[in-house]
Each structure stands twice: as structure tokens, then as C-alpha cells.
mmCIF file of C-alpha atoms in Angstrom:
data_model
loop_
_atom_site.group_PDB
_atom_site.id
_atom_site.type_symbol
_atom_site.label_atom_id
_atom_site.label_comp_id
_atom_site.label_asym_id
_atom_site.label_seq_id
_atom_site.Cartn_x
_atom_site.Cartn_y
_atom_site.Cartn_z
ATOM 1 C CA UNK A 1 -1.369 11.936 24.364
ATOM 2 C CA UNK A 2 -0.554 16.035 24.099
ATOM 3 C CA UNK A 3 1.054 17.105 20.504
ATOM 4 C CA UNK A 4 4.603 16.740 21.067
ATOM 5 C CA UNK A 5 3.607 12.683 21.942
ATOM 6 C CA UNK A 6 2.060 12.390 19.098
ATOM 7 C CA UNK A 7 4.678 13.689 16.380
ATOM 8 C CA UNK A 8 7.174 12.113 18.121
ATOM 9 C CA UNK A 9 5.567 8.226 18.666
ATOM 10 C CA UNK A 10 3.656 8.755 15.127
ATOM 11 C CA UNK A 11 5.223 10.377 12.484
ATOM 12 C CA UNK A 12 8.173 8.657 12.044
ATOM 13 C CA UNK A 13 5.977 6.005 10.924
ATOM 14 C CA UNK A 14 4.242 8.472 8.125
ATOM 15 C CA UNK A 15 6.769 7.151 5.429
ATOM 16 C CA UNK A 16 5.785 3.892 5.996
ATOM 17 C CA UNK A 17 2.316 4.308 6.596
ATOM 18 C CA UNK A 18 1.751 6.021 2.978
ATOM 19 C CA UNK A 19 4.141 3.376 1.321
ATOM 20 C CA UNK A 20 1.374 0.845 2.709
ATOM 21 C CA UNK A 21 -1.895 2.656 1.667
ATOM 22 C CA UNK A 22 -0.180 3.549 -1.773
ATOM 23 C CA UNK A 23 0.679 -0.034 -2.282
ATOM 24 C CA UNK A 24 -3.230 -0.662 -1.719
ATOM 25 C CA UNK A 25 -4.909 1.911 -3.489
ATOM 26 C CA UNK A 26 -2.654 3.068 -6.381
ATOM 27 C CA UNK A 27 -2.800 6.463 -5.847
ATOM 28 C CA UNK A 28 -1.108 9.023 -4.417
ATOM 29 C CA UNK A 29 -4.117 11.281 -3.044
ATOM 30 C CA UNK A 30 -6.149 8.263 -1.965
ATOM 31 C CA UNK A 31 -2.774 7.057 0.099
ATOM 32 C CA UNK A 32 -2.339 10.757 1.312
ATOM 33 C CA UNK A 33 -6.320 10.650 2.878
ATOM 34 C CA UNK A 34 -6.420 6.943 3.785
ATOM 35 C CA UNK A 35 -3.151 7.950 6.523
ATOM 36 C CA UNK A 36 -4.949 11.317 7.123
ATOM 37 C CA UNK A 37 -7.220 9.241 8.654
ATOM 38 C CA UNK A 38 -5.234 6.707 10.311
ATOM 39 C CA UNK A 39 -3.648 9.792 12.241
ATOM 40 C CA UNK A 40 -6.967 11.310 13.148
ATOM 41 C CA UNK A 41 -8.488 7.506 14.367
ATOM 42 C CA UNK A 42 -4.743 7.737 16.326
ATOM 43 C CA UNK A 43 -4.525 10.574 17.783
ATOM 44 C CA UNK A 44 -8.071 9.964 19.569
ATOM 45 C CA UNK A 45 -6.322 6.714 21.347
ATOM 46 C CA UNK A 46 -5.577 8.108 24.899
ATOM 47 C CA UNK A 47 -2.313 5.622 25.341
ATOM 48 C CA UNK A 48 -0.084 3.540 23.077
ATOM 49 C CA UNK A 49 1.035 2.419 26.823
ATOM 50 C CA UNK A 50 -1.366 -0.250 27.105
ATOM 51 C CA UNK A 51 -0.696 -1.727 23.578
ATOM 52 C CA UNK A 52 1.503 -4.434 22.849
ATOM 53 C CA UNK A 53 2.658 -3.585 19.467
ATOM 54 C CA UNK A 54 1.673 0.215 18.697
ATOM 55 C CA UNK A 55 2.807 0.035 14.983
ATOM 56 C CA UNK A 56 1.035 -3.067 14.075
ATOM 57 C CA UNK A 57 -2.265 -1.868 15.260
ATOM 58 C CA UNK A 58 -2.017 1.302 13.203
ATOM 59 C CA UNK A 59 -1.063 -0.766 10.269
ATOM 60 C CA UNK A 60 -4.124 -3.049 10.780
ATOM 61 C CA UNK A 61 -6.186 0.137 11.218
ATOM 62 C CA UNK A 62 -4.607 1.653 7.923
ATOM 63 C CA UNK A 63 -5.133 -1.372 6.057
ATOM 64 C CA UNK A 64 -8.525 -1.521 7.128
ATOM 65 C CA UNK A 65 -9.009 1.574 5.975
ATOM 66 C CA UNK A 66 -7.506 1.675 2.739
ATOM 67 C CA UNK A 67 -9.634 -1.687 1.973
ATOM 68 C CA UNK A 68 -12.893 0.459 3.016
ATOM 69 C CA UNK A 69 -12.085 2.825 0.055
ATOM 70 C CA UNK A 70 -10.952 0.186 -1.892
ATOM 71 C CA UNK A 71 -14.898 -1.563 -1.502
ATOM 72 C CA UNK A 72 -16.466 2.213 -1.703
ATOM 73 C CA UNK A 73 -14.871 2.644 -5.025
ATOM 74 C CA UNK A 74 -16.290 -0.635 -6.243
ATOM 75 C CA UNK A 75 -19.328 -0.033 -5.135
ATOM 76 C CA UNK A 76 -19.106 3.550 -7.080
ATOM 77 C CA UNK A 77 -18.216 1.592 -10.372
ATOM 78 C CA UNK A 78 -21.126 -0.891 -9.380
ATOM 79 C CA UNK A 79 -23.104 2.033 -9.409
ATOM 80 C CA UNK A 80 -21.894 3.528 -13.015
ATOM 81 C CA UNK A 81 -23.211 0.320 -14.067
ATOM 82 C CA UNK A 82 -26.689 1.651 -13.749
ATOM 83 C CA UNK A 83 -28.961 1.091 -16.298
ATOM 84 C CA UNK A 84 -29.810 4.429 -16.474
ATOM 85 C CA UNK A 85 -26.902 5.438 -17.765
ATOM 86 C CA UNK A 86 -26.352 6.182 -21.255
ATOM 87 C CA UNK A 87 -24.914 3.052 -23.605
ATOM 88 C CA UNK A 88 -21.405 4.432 -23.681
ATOM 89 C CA UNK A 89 -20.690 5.013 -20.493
ATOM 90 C CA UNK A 90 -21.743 1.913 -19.269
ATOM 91 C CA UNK A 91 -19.286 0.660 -21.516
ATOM 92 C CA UNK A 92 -16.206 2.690 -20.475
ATOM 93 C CA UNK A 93 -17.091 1.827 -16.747
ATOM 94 C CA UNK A 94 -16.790 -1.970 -18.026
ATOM 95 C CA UNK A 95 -13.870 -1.630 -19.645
ATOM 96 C CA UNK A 96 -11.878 0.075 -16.722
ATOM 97 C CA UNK A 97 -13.297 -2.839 -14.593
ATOM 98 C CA UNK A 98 -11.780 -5.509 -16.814
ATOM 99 C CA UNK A 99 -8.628 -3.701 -17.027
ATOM 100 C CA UNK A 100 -8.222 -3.707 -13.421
ATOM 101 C CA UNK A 101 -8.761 -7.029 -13.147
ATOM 102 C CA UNK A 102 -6.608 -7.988 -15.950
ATOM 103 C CA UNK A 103 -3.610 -6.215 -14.602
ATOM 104 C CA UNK A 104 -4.282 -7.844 -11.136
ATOM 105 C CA UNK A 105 -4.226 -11.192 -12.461
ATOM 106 C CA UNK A 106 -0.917 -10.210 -14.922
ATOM 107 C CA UNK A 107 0.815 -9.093 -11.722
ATOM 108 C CA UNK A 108 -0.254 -12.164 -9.646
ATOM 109 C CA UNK A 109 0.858 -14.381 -12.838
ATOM 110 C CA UNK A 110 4.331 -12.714 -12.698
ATOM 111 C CA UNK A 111 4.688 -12.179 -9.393
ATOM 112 C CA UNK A 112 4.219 -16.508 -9.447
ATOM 113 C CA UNK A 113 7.229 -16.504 -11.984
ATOM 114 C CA UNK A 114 9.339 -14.827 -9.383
ATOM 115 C CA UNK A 115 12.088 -16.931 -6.986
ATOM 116 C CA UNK A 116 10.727 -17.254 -3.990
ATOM 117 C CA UNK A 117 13.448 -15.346 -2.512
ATOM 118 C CA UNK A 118 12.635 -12.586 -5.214
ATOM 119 C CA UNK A 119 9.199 -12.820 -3.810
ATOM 120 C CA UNK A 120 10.479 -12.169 -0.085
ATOM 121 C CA UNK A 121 12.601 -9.289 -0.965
ATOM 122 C CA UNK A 122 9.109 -7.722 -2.650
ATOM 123 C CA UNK A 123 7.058 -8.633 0.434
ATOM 124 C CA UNK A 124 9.455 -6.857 3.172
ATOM 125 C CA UNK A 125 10.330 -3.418 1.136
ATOM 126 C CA UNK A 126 7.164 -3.091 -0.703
ATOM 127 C CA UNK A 127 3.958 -4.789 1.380
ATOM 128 C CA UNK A 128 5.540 -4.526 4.822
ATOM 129 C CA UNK A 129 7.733 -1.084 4.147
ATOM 130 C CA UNK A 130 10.906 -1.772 5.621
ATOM 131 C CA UNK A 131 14.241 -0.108 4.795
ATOM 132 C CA UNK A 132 16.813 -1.562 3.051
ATOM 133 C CA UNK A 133 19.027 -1.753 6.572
ATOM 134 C CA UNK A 134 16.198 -4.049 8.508
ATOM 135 C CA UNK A 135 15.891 -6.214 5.170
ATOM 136 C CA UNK A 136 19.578 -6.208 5.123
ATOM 137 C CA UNK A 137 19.632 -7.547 8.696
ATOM 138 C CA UNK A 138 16.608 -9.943 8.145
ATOM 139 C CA UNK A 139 17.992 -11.396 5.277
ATOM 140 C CA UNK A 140 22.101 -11.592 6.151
ATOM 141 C CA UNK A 141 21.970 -9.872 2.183
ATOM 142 C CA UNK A 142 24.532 -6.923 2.104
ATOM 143 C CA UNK A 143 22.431 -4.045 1.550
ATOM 144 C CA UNK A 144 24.012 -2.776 -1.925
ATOM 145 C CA UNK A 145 22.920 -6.515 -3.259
ATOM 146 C CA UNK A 146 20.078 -5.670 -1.677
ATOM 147 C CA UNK A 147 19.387 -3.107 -3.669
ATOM 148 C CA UNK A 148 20.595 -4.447 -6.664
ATOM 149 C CA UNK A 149 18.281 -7.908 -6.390
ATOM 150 C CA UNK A 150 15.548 -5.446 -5.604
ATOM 151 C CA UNK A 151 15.605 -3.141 -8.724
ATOM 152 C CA UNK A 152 16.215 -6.364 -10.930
ATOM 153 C CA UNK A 153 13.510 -7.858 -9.768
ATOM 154 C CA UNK A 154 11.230 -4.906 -10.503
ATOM 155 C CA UNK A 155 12.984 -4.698 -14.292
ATOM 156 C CA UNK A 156 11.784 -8.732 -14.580
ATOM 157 C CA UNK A 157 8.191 -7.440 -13.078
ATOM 158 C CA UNK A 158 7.875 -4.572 -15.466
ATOM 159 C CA UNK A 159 8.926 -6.610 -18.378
ATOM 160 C CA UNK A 160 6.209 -9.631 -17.732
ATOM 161 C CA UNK A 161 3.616 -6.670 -17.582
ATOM 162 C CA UNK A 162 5.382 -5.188 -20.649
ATOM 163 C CA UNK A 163 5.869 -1.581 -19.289
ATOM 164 C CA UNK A 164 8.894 0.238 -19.676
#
């Protein structure tokens, strides 16, 4: 695959790609490496020719990816833990562990008070990255309700975790 290949088959799917990796690791210069690497790891495949979904399998690889940094970061923080460490930071490692895990269990609880349709709508723009349009078209929903369910449902999300 020469350059011109590559931006062209690729890098339409950037957007997406990121939306993915920043949905898994929470940060933006984490999300910015993680596809980085997804388009190095891709632009060493010789063919997409061959494959029977091309988008999918760089998904899978991103994910895959993004959940490596996600266990090399833990195992960082595992290592904070040390006992060699002085008292306090032990401590503050702790805490942000907690934290994390709090918030991930306050998002899964209100995520669980959602319609399921509510859930759906979450799954397709946010998880899977689509655009309004292919939701639209998914879902027979008129895009501007679309929207509108969409940013409600993120108000009712933000108010269970009590952010503004």
C-alpha cells in the first residue's frame, strides 16, 4: 500500500478511531498515541484486499491497544504502591485508585438507570462512533431528535454523576 492508499483507505477513519481510544482511555494524548499506533501497525499490512471487513480489524487492533495501555498504567499504579515509597504517596496513589473505581461503578449505576433505547443511542455515537446520519438510518429516529435524545441523555448522565 504506497502513501496516497493509505490516506485515502485510512484516514477518513482517524475521527473515529480517536473517538474510540478516547472513549477508552480518558485522555486526549493517550487517544492521540494509542491511533498513532494503530496507523503505524496499519500501514505495515501489505493489503486491506484480502480482508473482509478492513475497519473492524483496525478497530479490534485499536482497542487492543488502548486496553494494553490501559493494563500498563495499572500496572504503573501497582507499582506506586511499593513499599518503598514514602507513607504519603502511597496514599495519594490509593486514593486515585478508588476514585477511578468509584466513578466506574457511578457511571455503570447510571448508565443501568438509562432506557434501554437511551442506552442504544449511547452505544452507536459514543462506543461504536457513528454519525448522527448512520444512527439516524439505523434507528428510523430523525436526526434533529436524534440529537436532541442524545444531549438529554448526557444532561440525565451528568446529573446522576453530579457534574455540571
Amino acid at each position: 500500500m504506497d502513501r496516497e492508499e493509505f490516506r485515502d483507505f485510512w484516514m477518513p477513519h482517524s475521527e473515529r478511531f480517536y473517538r474510540v481510544a478516547y472513549h477508552i482511555l480518558e485522555n486526549r494524548e493517550d487517544a492521540r498515541d494509542a491511533v498513532q499506533d494503530l496507523f503505524i501497525r496499519l500501514w505495515k499490512i501489505p493489503s486491506v484486499a484480502t480482508m473482509a471487513n478492513p475497519a473492524a480489524y483496525a478497530m479490534t487492533i485499536l482497542r487492543n491497544l488502548c486496553l494494553d495501555r490501559v493494563r500498563h498504567a495499572a500496572v504503573v499504579r501497582a507499582e506506586t504502591m511499593d513499599e518503598s515509597l514514602p507513607l504519603e504517596d502511597r496514599s495519594a496513589a490509593a486514593d486515585r485508585a478508588l476514585e477511578t473505581e468509584e466513578t466506574v461503578r457511578r457511571l455503570a449505576s447510571a448508565m443501568s438507570g438509562l432506557s434501554e433505547k437511551q442506552r442504544k443511542l449511547i452505544e452507536l455515537r459514543l462506543v461504536k462512533g457513528m454519525a448522527y446520519s448512520e444512527i439516524s438510518q439505523i434507528t428510523g429516529i430523525p436526526e434533529l431528535s436524534l440529537r436532541v435524545m442524545l444531549s438529554t441523555t448526557r444532561k440525565q448522565l451528568k446529573n446522576k454523576l453530579g457534574r455540571k
